[in-house]
């Protein structure tokens, strides 16, 4: 048997090597715990860039297929003849400015805006509808290069329990050059572009 093999066989196990009275293995575990503790104090091991961006009202948000700016959120008793609440209820509308970044006209998707933690609504609830404030068109078609004021409208079950502030999300869409299924380019939702917390103006009175 070679001398080299004997030397390797005689090497001590790291668990038996001691530094300042503690084994190397213990030091390694302790160092790992310190790293985790420090990391947790600063938000964990995930990069801050992976967190959903926060956007204030009036800030332009890159949503891929669209540039979206949250203008305001209002509650109202009705928006006749376009939208009516249920008896005893109200409507809540998120007014946005949307500019299409694609070169093909399209209707603003219903999942572009979502309301979060609003009493009487689930965060997955689609809006009752959308309308262009310029001409009150429901489900308006956006054209490239022309920003439009579009309101997303939901029903609230009780006019006596109106939120004073809401959190909402803006969906981001990814452009796919060619779909595996139909071999056409398309835009598909891929992540949340931004979250926004907005004061609600009460127009029910």
Tab-separated table of C-alpha atoms in Angstrom:
chain	number	residue	atom	x	y	z
A	1	UNK	CA	0.000	0.000	0.000
A	2	UNK	CA	1.457	3.446	-0.967
A	3	UNK	CA	2.566	6.061	1.528
A	4	UNK	CA	0.083	8.536	0.033
A	5	UNK	CA	-2.818	6.235	0.884
A	6	UNK	CA	-1.541	5.843	4.459
A	7	UNK	CA	-1.308	9.612	4.827
A	8	UNK	CA	-4.888	10.090	3.650
A	9	UNK	CA	-6.079	7.330	5.954
A	10	UNK	CA	-4.340	8.988	8.885
A	11	UNK	CA	-5.986	12.391	8.296
A	12	UNK	CA	-8.274	13.264	11.231
A	13	UNK	CA	-12.007	13.613	10.697
A	14	UNK	CA	-13.088	17.290	10.712
A	15	UNK	CA	-15.458	16.433	13.514
A	16	UNK	CA	-12.403	15.609	15.664
A	17	UNK	CA	-10.441	18.789	14.858
A	18	UNK	CA	-10.865	21.322	17.624
A	19	UNK	CA	-10.383	25.105	17.533
A	20	UNK	CA	-10.456	26.989	20.835
A	21	UNK	CA	-11.982	23.959	22.467
A	22	UNK	CA	-14.785	23.527	19.889
A	23	UNK	CA	-14.901	21.195	16.916
A	24	UNK	CA	-14.672	22.623	13.387
A	25	UNK	CA	-18.129	21.183	12.710
A	26	UNK	CA	-19.569	23.183	15.618
A	27	UNK	CA	-17.933	26.373	14.334
A	28	UNK	CA	-19.399	25.763	10.870
A	29	UNK	CA	-22.915	25.279	12.233
A	30	UNK	CA	-22.550	28.365	14.407
A	31	UNK	CA	-21.374	30.492	11.467
A	32	UNK	CA	-24.310	29.303	9.380
A	33	UNK	CA	-26.734	30.258	12.130
A	34	UNK	CA	-25.228	33.757	12.343
A	35	UNK	CA	-25.568	34.206	8.566
A	36	UNK	CA	-29.222	33.141	8.691
A	37	UNK	CA	-29.934	35.420	11.643
A	38	UNK	CA	-28.392	38.449	9.925
A	39	UNK	CA	-30.161	37.595	6.683
A	40	UNK	CA	-33.511	37.316	8.449
A	41	UNK	CA	-32.989	40.724	10.047
A	42	UNK	CA	-32.669	42.267	6.598
A	43	UNK	CA	-35.592	40.437	5.003
A	44	UNK	CA	-34.306	36.940	4.313
A	45	UNK	CA	-32.121	35.442	1.641
A	46	UNK	CA	-34.360	36.506	-1.252
A	47	UNK	CA	-33.268	39.588	-3.128
A	48	UNK	CA	-35.183	42.780	-2.444
A	49	UNK	CA	-35.613	43.119	-6.202
A	50	UNK	CA	-37.866	40.053	-6.128
A	51	UNK	CA	-40.422	41.881	-3.966
A	52	UNK	CA	-43.449	43.445	-5.645
A	53	UNK	CA	-42.753	47.140	-6.316
A	54	UNK	CA	-44.913	49.668	-4.459
A	55	UNK	CA	-46.328	52.479	-6.593
A	56	UNK	CA	-48.140	55.562	-5.372
A	57	UNK	CA	-51.153	56.986	-7.183
A	58	UNK	CA	-49.997	59.099	-10.106
A	59	UNK	CA	-46.968	56.912	-10.820
A	60	UNK	CA	-46.656	55.302	-14.249
A	61	UNK	CA	-46.410	51.502	-13.961
A	62	UNK	CA	-44.807	49.308	-16.614
A	63	UNK	CA	-47.290	46.480	-17.147
A	64	UNK	CA	-45.649	45.136	-20.307
A	65	UNK	CA	-48.500	45.451	-22.783
A	66	UNK	CA	-49.655	48.656	-21.087
A	67	UNK	CA	-48.407	51.639	-19.159
A	68	UNK	CA	-50.811	52.105	-16.263
A	69	UNK	CA	-51.214	55.064	-13.926
A	70	UNK	CA	-53.618	54.810	-10.979
A	71	UNK	CA	-55.376	58.165	-10.794
A	72	UNK	CA	-57.946	57.749	-8.015
A	73	UNK	CA	-60.434	55.404	-6.336
A	74	UNK	CA	-64.014	56.492	-5.664
A	75	UNK	CA	-67.213	55.005	-4.273
A	76	UNK	CA	-70.608	56.005	-5.651
A	77	UNK	CA	-74.247	54.931	-5.447
A	78	UNK	CA	-74.613	54.409	-9.175
A	79	UNK	CA	-73.117	55.035	-12.597
A	80	UNK	CA	-76.315	54.828	-14.600
A	81	UNK	CA	-76.950	53.849	-17.277
A	82	UNK	CA	-73.690	51.898	-17.376
A	83	UNK	CA	-73.518	50.249	-13.946
A	84	UNK	CA	-75.919	49.797	-11.045
A	85	UNK	CA	-75.230	48.386	-7.584
A	86	UNK	CA	-77.346	45.746	-5.922
A	87	UNK	CA	-80.065	47.034	-3.550
A	88	UNK	CA	-78.421	48.493	-0.443
A	89	UNK	CA	-75.012	48.375	-2.078
A	90	UNK	CA	-72.647	50.767	-3.831
A	91	UNK	CA	-70.040	50.831	-6.561
A	92	UNK	CA	-66.297	51.282	-6.247
A	93	UNK	CA	-64.272	52.455	-9.240
A	94	UNK	CA	-60.532	52.539	-9.842
A	95	UNK	CA	-59.833	55.295	-12.344
A	96	UNK	CA	-56.708	54.657	-14.390
A	97	UNK	CA	-54.861	56.168	-17.301
A	98	UNK	CA	-53.853	53.368	-19.664
A	99	UNK	CA	-51.603	53.608	-22.686
A	100	UNK	CA	-51.193	50.623	-24.990
A	101	UNK	CA	-47.543	49.807	-25.715
A	102	UNK	CA	-48.314	47.202	-28.372
A	103	UNK	CA	-49.017	48.071	-32.019
A	104	UNK	CA	-52.402	46.302	-32.101
A	105	UNK	CA	-55.571	47.690	-30.526
A	106	UNK	CA	-57.094	45.721	-27.670
A	107	UNK	CA	-59.630	45.877	-24.841
A	108	UNK	CA	-58.182	46.438	-21.352
A	109	UNK	CA	-58.124	42.959	-19.747
A	110	UNK	CA	-60.376	42.387	-16.746
A	111	UNK	CA	-57.461	41.108	-14.639
A	112	UNK	CA	-55.297	44.201	-15.185
A	113	UNK	CA	-56.502	45.680	-11.867
A	114	UNK	CA	-57.370	43.714	-8.734
A	115	UNK	CA	-58.674	45.014	-5.405
A	116	UNK	CA	-57.136	43.416	-2.302
A	117	UNK	CA	-58.712	43.029	1.163
A	118	UNK	CA	-61.838	45.059	0.381
A	119	UNK	CA	-64.823	43.967	2.532
A	120	UNK	CA	-67.368	42.113	0.409
A	121	UNK	CA	-64.901	41.417	-2.411
A	122	UNK	CA	-62.524	38.553	-3.030
A	123	UNK	CA	-59.090	39.452	-4.395
A	124	UNK	CA	-59.820	37.294	-7.463
A	125	UNK	CA	-63.152	38.992	-8.251
A	126	UNK	CA	-63.231	40.448	-11.735
A	127	UNK	CA	-64.720	43.924	-12.102
A	128	UNK	CA	-68.325	44.427	-13.098
A	129	UNK	CA	-66.926	46.122	-16.186
A	130	UNK	CA	-64.774	48.918	-17.556
A	131	UNK	CA	-65.630	52.233	-19.169
A	132	UNK	CA	-63.800	54.954	-21.038
A	133	UNK	CA	-64.439	58.241	-19.210
A	134	UNK	CA	-64.068	60.230	-22.410
A	135	UNK	CA	-67.163	58.801	-24.121
A	136	UNK	CA	-68.607	56.350	-21.526
A	137	UNK	CA	-67.902	53.372	-23.777
A	138	UNK	CA	-68.058	50.032	-21.978
A	139	UNK	CA	-65.196	47.657	-22.708
A	140	UNK	CA	-63.353	50.331	-24.726
A	141	UNK	CA	-60.802	49.410	-27.376
A	142	UNK	CA	-57.412	50.985	-26.735
A	143	UNK	CA	-55.412	52.218	-29.699
A	144	UNK	CA	-51.591	52.451	-29.844
A	145	UNK	CA	-50.100	55.742	-28.696
A	146	UNK	CA	-53.340	57.132	-27.245
A	147	UNK	CA	-53.707	57.136	-23.468
A	148	UNK	CA	-57.267	56.769	-22.192
A	149	UNK	CA	-58.904	57.311	-18.810
A	150	UNK	CA	-60.470	53.938	-18.015
A	151	UNK	CA	-62.483	53.132	-14.894
A	152	UNK	CA	-62.631	49.602	-13.470
A	153	UNK	CA	-65.905	49.172	-11.558
A	154	UNK	CA	-66.925	46.653	-8.862
A	155	UNK	CA	-70.084	46.178	-6.808
A	156	UNK	CA	-69.887	46.570	-3.044
A	157	UNK	CA	-72.574	44.686	-1.095
A	158	UNK	CA	-73.163	47.360	1.573
A	159	UNK	CA	-73.172	51.130	1.075
A	160	UNK	CA	-72.779	51.504	4.847
A	161	UNK	CA	-69.383	49.705	4.905
A	162	UNK	CA	-67.289	51.646	2.424
A	163	UNK	CA	-63.492	51.387	2.560
A	164	UNK	CA	-61.522	54.541	3.270
A	165	UNK	CA	-58.385	53.095	1.686
A	166	UNK	CA	-57.753	50.183	-0.645
A	167	UNK	CA	-54.798	48.129	-1.749
A	168	UNK	CA	-54.751	47.122	-5.390
A	169	UNK	CA	-52.452	45.328	-7.790
A	170	UNK	CA	-51.561	45.923	-11.423
A	171	UNK	CA	-50.943	42.831	-13.542
A	172	UNK	CA	-47.910	42.590	-15.837
A	173	UNK	CA	-48.126	40.879	-19.237
A	174	UNK	CA	-45.315	39.109	-21.055
A	175	UNK	CA	-45.025	39.137	-24.829
A	176	UNK	CA	-44.685	35.694	-26.419
A	177	UNK	CA	-43.474	35.706	-30.019
A	178	UNK	CA	-45.124	32.410	-30.933
A	179	UNK	CA	-47.519	30.312	-28.879
A	180	UNK	CA	-46.864	26.570	-28.816
A	181	UNK	CA	-50.599	25.936	-29.120
A	182	UNK	CA	-51.691	28.221	-31.948
A	183	UNK	CA	-48.400	29.575	-33.376
A	184	UNK	CA	-49.464	33.204	-32.916
A	185	UNK	CA	-47.794	35.910	-30.867
A	186	UNK	CA	-49.681	36.968	-27.762
A	187	UNK	CA	-49.498	38.680	-24.390
A	188	UNK	CA	-49.938	36.549	-21.273
A	189	UNK	CA	-50.062	37.519	-17.572
A	190	UNK	CA	-46.801	36.579	-15.861
A	191	UNK	CA	-46.425	38.514	-12.574
A	192	UNK	CA	-47.694	41.403	-10.500
A	193	UNK	CA	-46.233	44.620	-11.900
A	194	UNK	CA	-46.908	46.725	-8.792
A	195	UNK	CA	-49.018	47.195	-5.681
A	196	UNK	CA	-50.593	50.481	-4.714
A	197	UNK	CA	-52.413	51.733	-1.636
A	198	UNK	CA	-54.860	54.513	-2.444
A	199	UNK	CA	-57.251	56.667	-0.394
A	200	UNK	CA	-60.895	56.286	-1.392
A	201	UNK	CA	-63.061	59.310	-2.121
A	202	UNK	CA	-66.662	58.825	-0.968
A	203	UNK	CA	-69.058	60.137	-3.640
A	204	UNK	CA	-72.099	58.343	-2.253
A	205	UNK	CA	-73.266	61.358	-0.203
